[in-house]
Coordinates of C-alpha atoms in Angstrom, one line a residue:
Chain X
M1 CA 32.9 -50.3 22.3
K2 CA 31.0 -49.6 20.3
L3 CA 32.2 -46.4 18.0
K4 CA 29.1 -45.0 18.9
F5 CA 29.4 -45.1 22.3
F6 CA 32.6 -43.7 21.7
E7 CA 31.6 -40.9 20.0
E8 CA 29.1 -40.4 22.2
K9 CA 31.2 -40.2 25.6
L10 CA 33.8 -37.3 22.9
F11 CA 30.6 -35.0 21.9
N12 CA 29.0 -34.8 25.9
C13 CA 33.4 -34.3 27.1
L14 CA 32.7 -32.1 24.3
M15 CA 30.0 -30.0 25.3
V16 CA 31.0 -30.0 28.5
I17 CA 33.9 -28.2 27.7
S18 CA 32.3 -25.5 25.5
T19 CA 30.2 -24.7 28.8
L20 CA 32.7 -24.5 31.0
I21 CA 35.0 -22.2 28.4
V22 CA 31.9 -20.1 28.6
F23 CA 32.1 -20.0 32.4
F24 CA 35.4 -19.4 32.5
L25 CA 35.0 -16.4 30.2
V26 CA 32.9 -14.9 32.4
G27 CA 34.4 -15.0 35.4
S28 CA 37.5 -13.7 34.0
I29 CA 35.3 -10.6 33.1
I30 CA 33.6 -10.0 36.2
W31 CA 37.1 -10.7 37.5
T32 CA 39.2 -8.6 36.6
I33 CA 37.2 -5.7 36.0
F34 CA 36.2 -6.9 40.3
I35 CA 40.1 -6.4 41.1
K36 CA 41.4 -3.9 38.5
G37 CA 38.1 -1.7 40.0
F38 CA 37.6 -2.1 43.6
N39 CA 41.8 -1.1 44.0
A40 CA 41.1 1.9 41.9
I41 CA 37.8 3.3 43.5
S42 CA 36.7 5.9 46.6
F43 CA 34.3 7.6 48.1
E44 CA 35.7 10.8 47.1
M45 CA 35.2 8.7 42.9
L46 CA 32.1 8.9 42.7
T47 CA 31.0 11.9 44.9
K48 CA 32.9 15.0 43.1
L49 CA 32.9 16.8 39.9
P50 CA 37.0 16.4 37.9
S51 CA 39.1 18.6 39.3
S52 CA 41.9 21.0 37.5
G53 CA 44.4 18.4 36.0
F54 CA 42.3 15.4 36.7
Y55 CA 42.9 14.2 33.2
L56 CA 47.1 14.3 33.7
G57 CA 46.3 12.5 38.1
G58 CA 44.7 15.3 39.5
S59 CA 42.6 15.3 42.6
G60 CA 38.5 15.0 41.5
G61 CA 35.5 12.4 40.5
I62 CA 33.6 11.9 37.8
L63 CA 30.8 11.8 39.4
N64 CA 29.9 14.6 35.7
A65 CA 30.1 10.6 34.3
I66 CA 27.4 9.1 36.8
I67 CA 25.3 12.1 37.0
G68 CA 24.9 12.3 33.1
S69 CA 24.8 8.4 31.9
L70 CA 21.3 8.9 35.3
L71 CA 19.6 11.7 33.3
I72 CA 20.4 10.4 29.9
V73 CA 18.9 6.8 31.2
F74 CA 15.9 8.5 32.5
G75 CA 14.7 11.0 29.4
S76 CA 15.2 8.0 27.3
T77 CA 13.3 5.8 29.0
I78 CA 10.4 7.4 29.6
F79 CA 10.5 9.5 26.1
G80 CA 11.0 5.7 25.3
L81 CA 8.0 4.3 27.2
T82 CA 5.3 7.0 25.9
V83 CA 6.3 6.6 22.6
S84 CA 6.0 2.0 22.8
I85 CA 3.7 1.7 24.6
P86 CA 0.3 3.4 22.4
V87 CA 3.1 1.0 19.4
V88 CA 2.2 -2.1 21.3
Y89 CA -1.0 -1.3 21.8
Y90 CA -2.0 -0.6 18.6
L91 CA -0.5 -3.9 17.1
N92 CA -1.6 -5.8 19.5
V93 CA -5.7 -4.1 20.3
Y94 CA -6.1 -2.5 17.2
L95 CA -4.6 -4.6 14.8
R96 CA -5.9 -7.8 13.8
S97 CA -3.2 -10.7 15.2
N98 CA -2.6 -12.1 11.6
S99 CA -2.9 -9.2 9.2
K100 CA -0.5 -9.4 7.2
F101 CA 1.3 -5.0 8.3
S102 CA 1.1 -6.1 11.9
Y103 CA 3.9 -9.0 10.5
F104 CA 5.6 -6.5 8.9
V105 CA 5.5 -4.0 11.9
R106 CA 7.1 -6.5 14.0
L107 CA 9.5 -7.3 11.1
S108 CA 10.3 -4.2 11.2
F109 CA 10.9 -3.5 14.7
D110 CA 13.2 -6.4 14.5
V111 CA 15.4 -4.9 11.4
F112 CA 15.4 -2.0 14.0
Y113 CA 16.8 -4.2 16.8
G114 CA 19.7 -4.5 14.5
I115 CA 20.7 -1.7 13.5
P116 CA 24.3 -1.0 15.3
S117 CA 24.2 1.8 17.3
I118 CA 27.2 3.6 15.6
V119 CA 24.8 4.0 12.0
Y120 CA 21.8 5.2 14.8
G121 CA 25.0 7.8 16.4
A122 CA 26.1 8.7 12.7
F123 CA 22.3 9.5 11.9
A124 CA 21.6 11.2 14.5
F125 CA 24.5 13.5 13.7
S126 CA 23.7 14.1 10.7
I127 CA 19.8 15.5 11.7
M128 CA 21.3 17.8 14.3
I129 CA 23.8 19.5 11.8
F130 CA 20.8 19.6 9.9
C131 CA 18.1 21.3 12.1
G132 CA 21.2 23.3 13.8
L133 CA 21.6 21.8 17.2
K134 CA 23.9 21.4 18.5
T135 CA 26.1 18.0 20.8
S136 CA 23.9 18.4 24.0
L137 CA 22.1 15.9 26.2
L138 CA 18.2 16.3 24.8
A139 CA 20.3 15.0 22.1
G140 CA 21.9 12.1 22.7
I141 CA 18.7 11.9 25.6
L142 CA 16.5 11.5 22.0
T143 CA 19.4 9.4 20.4
V144 CA 19.2 6.5 22.8
T145 CA 15.6 6.7 23.1
F146 CA 15.5 5.7 19.0
L147 CA 17.9 3.0 20.2
I148 CA 15.7 1.1 23.4
I149 CA 12.4 1.7 21.4
P150 CA 12.9 -1.8 19.9
I151 CA 14.0 -3.3 23.1
F152 CA 10.8 -1.5 24.6
V153 CA 8.0 -2.6 21.5
R154 CA 9.6 -6.4 21.0
S155 CA 10.1 -7.1 25.0
M156 CA 6.5 -5.8 25.6
D157 CA 5.2 -7.1 22.5
E158 CA 6.1 -10.2 23.4
V159 CA 3.9 -10.1 26.4
A160 CA 1.1 -8.2 25.1
K161 CA 0.8 -11.4 22.4
S162 CA 0.5 -13.3 25.7
V163 CA -3.0 -12.2 26.7
P164 CA -5.7 -13.8 26.3
K165 CA -8.2 -13.2 23.6
D166 CA -11.3 -14.0 25.9
L167 CA -9.9 -11.4 28.5
L168 CA -10.3 -8.7 25.5
D169 CA -13.9 -10.2 24.3
V170 CA -15.3 -10.1 27.4
T171 CA -14.4 -5.8 27.8
Y172 CA -15.6 -5.5 24.4
S173 CA -19.2 -7.5 25.3
L174 CA -20.1 -5.4 28.0
G175 CA -19.2 -2.5 26.3
A176 CA -16.1 -0.3 26.6
T177 CA -14.6 0.4 23.4
K178 CA -11.2 -1.0 22.5
L179 CA -9.3 2.7 24.0
E180 CA -11.2 2.0 27.5
T181 CA -10.0 -2.2 27.6
A182 CA -6.7 -0.5 28.1
I183 CA -7.4 -0.3 31.5
V184 CA -7.8 -4.5 31.7
V185 CA -4.5 -4.5 29.0
I186 CA -2.0 -3.0 30.8
R187 CA -2.9 -4.1 33.9
K188 CA -2.3 -7.3 32.3
I189 CA 1.1 -6.5 30.9
F190 CA 2.2 -4.1 33.1
P191 CA 5.0 -7.1 34.7
G192 CA 5.7 -6.8 30.9
I193 CA 7.0 -3.2 30.7
I194 CA 8.9 -3.7 33.9
T195 CA 11.1 -6.1 32.4
A196 CA 11.5 -3.6 29.2
T197 CA 12.5 -0.9 31.2
I198 CA 15.2 -3.1 32.6
L199 CA 16.0 -4.2 29.9
S200 CA 16.4 -0.6 27.8
V201 CA 18.0 0.4 31.1
G202 CA 20.6 -1.7 30.3
R203 CA 21.7 -0.8 26.8
A204 CA 21.0 3.3 27.3
I205 CA 23.6 3.0 30.0
G206 CA 25.9 0.6 28.2
D207 CA 26.1 2.4 25.6
T208 CA 29.0 4.6 23.5
A209 CA 29.0 4.6 19.7
A210 CA 25.6 6.2 20.1
V211 CA 26.5 9.2 22.8
I212 CA 29.2 9.9 21.6
F213 CA 28.5 11.5 17.8
T214 CA 25.3 13.5 19.5
A215 CA 26.0 14.4 24.0
G216 CA 29.4 15.2 23.7
F217 CA 31.4 15.0 27.2
T218 CA 32.5 17.2 30.0
D219 CA 33.7 18.0 33.5
N220 CA 30.4 19.6 34.6
I221 CA 26.7 18.2 34.9
P222 CA 24.7 20.5 32.7
V223 CA 22.0 23.3 33.0
V224 CA 20.2 23.8 30.2
P225 CA 19.5 20.4 28.2
W226 CA 20.2 21.5 24.5
R227 CA 23.0 23.7 25.4
D228 CA 25.2 21.6 27.8
Q229 CA 27.0 18.7 26.8
V230 CA 26.9 15.6 29.1
A231 CA 29.6 12.9 30.1
T232 CA 28.4 9.6 30.6
L233 CA 29.8 6.1 32.2
P234 CA 31.0 3.7 29.9
L235 CA 32.6 7.5 27.5
S236 CA 34.2 7.7 30.7
V237 CA 35.9 4.5 30.8
F238 CA 36.9 5.0 27.2
F239 CA 38.4 7.9 27.3
Q240 CA 40.2 7.5 30.7
L241 CA 41.2 3.8 29.9
S242 CA 43.3 5.7 26.7
S243 CA 45.7 8.1 28.9
P244 CA 49.5 6.9 29.5
V245 CA 48.7 7.8 33.1
P246 CA 48.7 5.3 35.7
E247 CA 46.0 7.3 38.0
V248 CA 43.6 8.4 35.6
R249 CA 43.4 5.2 34.5
N250 CA 42.9 3.2 37.3
R251 CA 39.3 6.0 37.1
A252 CA 38.4 3.7 34.0
Y253 CA 38.9 0.6 35.7
A254 CA 36.2 2.0 38.3
A255 CA 34.5 3.2 36.8
A256 CA 33.8 0.2 34.5
L257 CA 33.6 -1.6 38.0
L258 CA 31.0 1.1 38.5
L259 CA 29.3 0.1 34.8
T260 CA 29.1 -3.6 35.5
V261 CA 27.9 -3.8 38.9
I262 CA 24.8 -1.4 37.7
V263 CA 24.5 -3.6 34.8
L264 CA 24.3 -7.0 37.2
L265 CA 22.2 -5.5 39.5
L266 CA 19.6 -4.7 36.1
S267 CA 19.7 -7.5 34.9
L268 CA 19.4 -9.7 39.1
C269 CA 16.1 -7.2 38.8
G270 CA 15.3 -8.3 35.6
R271 CA 15.5 -12.2 35.9
F272 CA 14.2 -11.4 39.5
V273 CA 10.6 -9.5 37.3
T274 CA 9.9 -12.3 35.5
S275 CA 10.0 -15.6 37.4
K276 CA 7.6 -13.8 40.1
F277 CA 5.4 -11.7 38.2
L278 CA 5.2 -13.1 34.0
K279 CA 4.3 -16.6 34.9
N280 CA 0.3 -14.7 35.9
I281 CA 0.2 -13.3 33.0
A282 CA -1.7 -15.8 30.0
N283 CA -4.3 -17.5 32.9
Chain K
M1 CA -18.0 16.6 25.6
L2 CA -16.2 13.5 23.2
S3 CA -18.9 10.9 22.7
R4 CA -17.0 8.0 23.6
T5 CA -16.2 6.3 20.1
F6 CA -15.1 9.3 19.1
K7 CA -12.3 8.9 21.5
D8 CA -11.6 5.4 20.6
K9 CA -11.9 6.1 17.2
I10 CA -9.0 9.2 17.9
A11 CA -7.0 6.9 19.7
K12 CA -7.0 4.4 16.9
K13 CA -5.8 6.9 14.3
I14 CA -3.0 9.0 16.9
T15 CA -1.8 4.8 18.0
Q16 CA -1.1 4.2 13.9
V17 CA 0.4 7.4 13.1
L18 CA 2.1 6.2 15.5
T19 CA 3.4 3.2 14.7
I20 CA 3.7 4.5 11.2
F21 CA 6.1 7.1 11.9
L22 CA 8.6 4.7 13.9
L23 CA 8.4 2.7 10.6
L24 CA 9.5 5.7 8.2
I25 CA 12.8 6.6 10.0
L26 CA 14.2 3.2 8.9
V27 CA 13.2 4.7 5.1
V28 CA 14.6 8.1 6.5
M29 CA 17.5 7.1 7.7
V30 CA 18.5 5.3 4.6
V31 CA 17.9 8.7 3.1
V32 CA 19.5 11.2 5.4
L33 CA 23.4 8.8 5.1
Y34 CA 22.7 8.4 0.6
Y35 CA 22.2 12.0 0.9
K36 CA 25.5 12.9 2.9
S37 CA 27.4 10.4 1.3
E38 CA 26.3 11.9 -1.9
P39 CA 29.4 13.5 -2.5
T40 CA 32.2 11.2 -2.3
I41 CA 30.4 8.9 -4.3
K42 CA 29.9 12.1 -6.7
T43 CA 34.0 12.5 -6.8
N44 CA 34.8 9.1 -6.2
S45 CA 32.9 6.4 -7.6
V46 CA 31.7 3.7 -5.3
W47 CA 33.6 0.8 -7.4
K48 CA 36.6 3.0 -6.1
L49 CA 34.9 3.7 -2.7
L50 CA 34.8 -0.3 -2.1
F51 CA 38.0 -1.9 -3.2
S52 CA 40.7 0.8 -3.3
S53 CA 42.9 0.8 -0.4
E54 CA 44.1 4.3 -1.3
W55 CA 43.3 6.3 2.1
R56 CA 44.1 10.3 1.7
P57 CA 41.3 11.9 3.6
L58 CA 43.6 14.9 2.8
A59 CA 44.1 14.5 -0.7
G60 CA 39.5 14.2 -1.0
K61 CA 41.3 10.0 -1.8
F62 CA 38.6 7.5 0.0
G63 CA 39.3 3.8 -0.7
F64 CA 37.6 2.1 1.9
Y65 CA 38.9 -1.4 1.3
S66 CA 41.6 -2.1 3.8
F67 CA 38.4 -1.1 6.0
I68 CA 36.1 -3.3 5.1
I69 CA 38.7 -6.4 4.7
S70 CA 39.1 -6.2 8.1
T71 CA 35.3 -5.9 9.2
V72 CA 35.7 -8.9 7.0
Y73 CA 38.2 -10.4 8.7
V74 CA 37.4 -9.9 12.2
T75 CA 33.8 -10.6 11.8
L76 CA 34.8 -13.8 10.0
L77 CA 37.0 -15.1 12.8
S78 CA 34.3 -14.1 15.7
V79 CA 32.4 -16.7 14.1
F80 CA 34.6 -19.4 13.2
I81 CA 35.2 -19.5 17.4
S82 CA 31.7 -18.8 18.8
V83 CA 29.5 -21.0 16.3
P84 CA 30.9 -24.2 17.3
I85 CA 31.3 -23.1 21.1
S86 CA 26.8 -22.0 20.8
L87 CA 25.8 -24.7 19.2
L88 CA 28.1 -27.2 21.4
M89 CA 26.6 -25.0 24.2
A90 CA 22.9 -24.9 22.5
L91 CA 22.9 -28.6 21.8
F92 CA 23.6 -29.4 25.7
L93 CA 21.1 -27.4 27.4
T94 CA 17.9 -29.2 25.3
Q95 CA 19.0 -32.1 25.1
N96 CA 21.5 -33.1 28.1
A97 CA 21.7 -31.0 30.8
K98 CA 19.8 -31.2 34.2
F99 CA 17.2 -28.8 35.9
C100 CA 19.6 -27.7 37.8
V101 CA 22.2 -26.8 35.1
K102 CA 20.1 -24.8 33.3
Q103 CA 18.5 -23.0 36.8
V104 CA 22.6 -21.9 36.5
V105 CA 23.7 -21.4 32.7
F106 CA 20.7 -19.2 31.6
P107 CA 21.6 -16.4 34.3
V108 CA 25.0 -16.4 33.1
L109 CA 24.6 -16.2 29.6
D110 CA 21.6 -13.3 30.6
I111 CA 24.8 -11.4 32.4
L112 CA 27.0 -11.8 29.9
S113 CA 24.4 -10.8 27.2
S114 CA 24.3 -7.6 29.6
I115 CA 27.9 -6.5 30.0
P116 CA 28.7 -3.0 27.6
S117 CA 30.5 -3.7 25.2
V118 CA 32.4 -1.0 27.1
V119 CA 33.2 -3.2 29.9
Y120 CA 34.2 -6.2 27.0
G121 CA 36.9 -3.7 25.6
V122 CA 37.8 -2.9 29.1
W123 CA 38.3 -6.6 29.5
G124 CA 40.0 -7.5 25.6
V125 CA 42.9 -4.3 26.3
L126 CA 44.0 -6.2 30.0
V127 CA 43.3 -9.7 29.4
V128 CA 43.2 -10.8 26.0
V129 CA 45.6 -8.3 24.5
P130 CA 48.6 -9.0 26.7
F131 CA 47.1 -13.3 26.1
I132 CA 48.1 -12.1 23.0
A133 CA 50.9 -10.2 23.0
N134 CA 53.1 -12.2 25.4
V135 CA 51.4 -16.3 24.6
L136 CA 49.4 -17.2 21.7
G137 CA 51.1 -14.5 19.5
P138 CA 54.3 -15.9 19.5
C139 CA 53.6 -19.4 19.0
F140 CA 53.1 -18.4 15.3
V141 CA 54.8 -15.0 14.5
D142 CA 57.8 -13.5 15.5
Y143 CA 56.2 -9.8 16.9
T144 CA 52.5 -8.7 18.2
S145 CA 51.7 -6.1 20.0
G146 CA 48.5 -7.7 21.0
Y147 CA 46.4 -4.9 19.8
T148 CA 44.9 -7.3 16.2
V149 CA 42.5 -9.4 14.4
C150 CA 42.8 -11.7 17.0
A151 CA 42.2 -9.8 20.2
C152 CA 38.8 -8.4 18.0
G153 CA 37.9 -11.3 17.4
I154 CA 38.3 -13.0 20.6
V155 CA 36.0 -10.3 22.5
L156 CA 33.7 -10.2 19.8
S157 CA 33.3 -13.7 19.9
V158 CA 32.3 -13.5 23.7
M159 CA 29.7 -11.0 22.9
L160 CA 28.0 -13.5 20.8
I161 CA 28.5 -16.3 22.3
P162 CA 24.4 -15.5 24.8
L163 CA 22.7 -13.8 21.7
L164 CA 24.0 -17.2 19.6
V165 CA 22.7 -19.6 22.6
S166 CA 19.6 -18.3 23.0
L167 CA 18.9 -18.3 19.3
L168 CA 20.0 -21.7 18.8
V169 CA 18.3 -22.6 22.1
E170 CA 14.6 -21.9 20.5
I171 CA 15.7 -23.0 17.6
F172 CA 15.7 -26.6 19.6
S173 CA 13.6 -26.6 21.7
T174 CA 11.0 -26.2 18.8
I175 CA 11.5 -29.1 17.4
S176 CA 9.0 -31.6 18.3
K177 CA 9.6 -34.7 21.2
D178 CA 8.7 -37.0 18.7
Y179 CA 11.2 -37.0 16.2
V180 CA 14.0 -37.3 18.8
D181 CA 12.0 -40.4 20.8
A182 CA 11.3 -42.6 17.9
S183 CA 15.3 -41.6 16.9
A184 CA 16.3 -43.0 20.6
S185 CA 13.2 -46.1 20.1
L186 CA 15.2 -47.1 17.1
G187 CA 19.2 -47.4 19.2
A188 CA 20.2 -43.7 18.3
T189 CA 22.5 -41.8 20.9
R190 CA 21.9 -39.2 21.9
W191 CA 25.1 -37.9 19.6
Q192 CA 23.7 -39.9 17.1
T193 CA 20.3 -37.9 17.3
S194 CA 21.7 -35.2 17.7
R195 CA 23.5 -34.7 15.1
K196 CA 21.3 -36.7 12.2
I197 CA 17.5 -35.2 13.6
I198 CA 18.7 -32.1 15.5
L199 CA 20.9 -30.7 13.6
R200 CA 19.8 -31.2 9.7
K201 CA 16.4 -30.6 10.7
A202 CA 17.4 -27.0 12.0
S203 CA 19.9 -26.6 9.4
P204 CA 18.5 -23.1 7.7
G205 CA 17.2 -22.1 11.0
I206 CA 21.2 -22.6 12.5
I207 CA 22.4 -21.0 8.9
A208 CA 18.9 -17.4 9.6
S209 CA 20.8 -17.0 13.7
V210 CA 24.6 -17.2 12.1
M211 CA 23.5 -14.7 9.6
L212 CA 22.6 -12.5 12.9
A213 CA 25.7 -13.0 14.9
V214 CA 27.7 -12.1 11.3
S215 CA 25.2 -8.3 11.7
K216 CA 25.8 -8.1 14.7
A217 CA 29.4 -8.5 14.9
F218 CA 29.4 -6.0 12.2
G219 CA 28.2 -3.5 14.0
E220 CA 29.8 -4.0 17.0
T221 CA 32.0 -1.2 18.0
I222 CA 33.6 0.2 20.8
A223 CA 35.1 -3.2 21.8
V224 CA 36.1 -3.7 18.5
L225 CA 38.4 -0.2 18.9
M226 CA 39.7 -0.8 22.0
V227 CA 41.5 -3.5 21.2
C228 CA 42.3 -3.0 17.2
G229 CA 45.4 -1.0 17.0
S230 CA 43.9 0.9 13.6
T231 CA 46.1 1.0 11.9
V232 CA 44.7 1.7 8.2
K233 CA 46.7 -1.1 5.9
K234 CA 45.4 -4.1 4.9
P235 CA 45.8 -7.2 7.9
E236 CA 48.1 -9.8 6.4
S237 CA 47.2 -12.5 9.1
F238 CA 45.5 -12.5 12.2
F239 CA 48.4 -11.3 14.2
D240 CA 48.2 -8.0 12.2
S241 CA 46.5 -4.9 13.8
C242 CA 43.7 -4.1 11.9
Y243 CA 41.1 -0.7 11.5
P244 CA 37.0 -1.9 11.5
L245 CA 34.6 0.5 9.8
S246 CA 33.0 1.0 12.7
A247 CA 35.9 1.5 14.8
L248 CA 36.7 4.5 12.1
I249 CA 34.0 6.6 12.5
V250 CA 33.6 6.3 15.9
N251 CA 37.9 7.6 15.6
N252 CA 38.2 10.1 13.4
F253 CA 34.4 12.2 14.0
G254 CA 36.6 14.5 16.1
E255 CA 38.0 15.7 12.9
I256 CA 34.4 15.4 10.6
M257 CA 34.8 19.3 9.8
S258 CA 38.5 20.2 10.0
I259 CA 38.8 18.1 6.2
P260 CA 36.2 18.4 3.6
M261 CA 34.5 16.1 2.5
Y262 CA 35.9 14.0 5.2
E263 CA 32.3 13.7 6.1
S264 CA 30.8 13.3 4.3
A265 CA 33.4 10.1 3.5
L266 CA 32.7 8.5 7.2
M267 CA 28.4 8.8 6.1
F268 CA 29.3 6.5 3.2
A269 CA 31.1 4.0 5.8
A270 CA 27.9 4.1 8.2
L271 CA 25.6 3.5 4.8
V272 CA 27.2 0.4 3.9
M273 CA 26.8 -0.9 7.3
F274 CA 23.7 -0.2 7.8
I275 CA 22.7 -1.3 4.5
I276 CA 24.5 -4.9 5.3
V277 CA 23.2 -5.0 8.4
L278 CA 19.8 -4.7 7.1
I279 CA 19.5 -7.0 4.6
F280 CA 21.3 -9.8 6.4
N281 CA 19.0 -9.0 9.7
A282 CA 15.6 -8.7 8.1
V283 CA 16.8 -11.8 5.6
S284 CA 17.3 -14.2 9.1
R285 CA 14.3 -13.0 10.9
I286 CA 12.3 -13.7 7.6
A287 CA 14.2 -17.3 7.7
L288 CA 13.4 -17.9 11.5
Q289 CA 9.9 -17.4 11.4
H290 CA 10.0 -19.6 8.9
I291 CA 11.7 -22.0 10.2
E292 CA 10.3 -21.9 13.6
K293 CA 6.5 -22.0 12.1
S294 CA 7.3 -25.2 9.6
L295 CA 9.1 -27.0 12.4
K296 CA 5.9 -27.3 14.6
L297 CA 4.9 -30.4 13.5

């Protein structure tokens, strides 16, 4: 057999093997989390606040972390959307698409996207000290907002770029101002907004390093956003996993399972929305 | 009533100001982090901070050398593991794989990229660390706890794979099909085409993607912190525990207020990470955009 055919076979094999390795890793991660989590999770865990002695193996649940994560995700998504939709609109409607400035803005958001969340956390922490703000729900929400704005802008911008220029020209020719065109544009990119939201929620709920500095941790559900600290699911996993008590570690596994299930569902939704709606945009 | 064109002008101004405001935050971040780390830079010189391994916070001695070396080892190891796998996988997906295979592989990559880093950390503690302590470690060294550079590298490389594969697939699929057809018509096998045409054509893009992966590995925090072992000592081998910069920052923020200058020193660590990530990101993004333009015939 010629060498080149041997080589072909070898590398085809290697390619399949590398793909199988990745499958194996995904399987291993999901399997580990599910097996460990299912043994630990219970109805009480999901519906009760931690009671006294919780971190020594006492009774109670992780409702504080579940509610906290939802509050942070909800708040930051609302803030993120209100800031990033105008930015995307400016980039795609007001600015000419080939200008130097729009290139620069897109590049900056790409760079923004790559900044590690720990740096956001450290930065937000300094700002908080500077403003006299304590670690609180509000601070956590604001930090996570900055973390997810680049995701919003980048993914909505991808969709908005594909809106046909003719469509905009038609609205102008009917006498609409660029602001009034918003009705058309927003409707056109609406599936893109949903996909972007799903992506950002996934990132916001899983982020740990930024909230560890800014949101703190507590056993209670926060009441006043700028005063009360808030617990989050990833932090609850992180803190409880380092405990020497087996019951507490079990709760970490359960929290990790919950987190994984949420993220998997989000990823499924994202795929569904993309396949269902996005192909209709270009035409 | 406001006239319609006036409203339009106002809307333009508002959106413009918002955009510029967001861009300014990047600048503000550098300024704030520098301002915060200035006291440490003044007392210890930058050279000493980066290249001395004397770490005694109580005496005001902050040498980041062992942390920086840890970060570098971990990053390099993770890139060395993930790049070959991702390259082969991306080639497989763009050249060889049937449609139905792709239908399965891409959602799996999606899942991999959406798993939060703390879950990777849990997996690392439950699977990778025992694997290293009991199986891999004893082949090379007498004793290892499992919480090692190697564990960090493996966990990080799994996190990098979805990023790398998606970037590489994008680059490979912008290479014009004509090149592949021309090569095939000259009698080259698929692998010969991949090696001599695709990989060569895409090599700048591959380098840029690897740089992006490096900067992601550099900033990854929680997963690394959970498996790194956190000992303040320069790791001698892959089976020593380590203490990357990001883990250092998270682990010590609780003590920030109790030790003078500590906050400033940690902010310096954040500044170093920020600047390196910023440069790597900017360069590779610019490169990627140019490459994608030039690859389209």
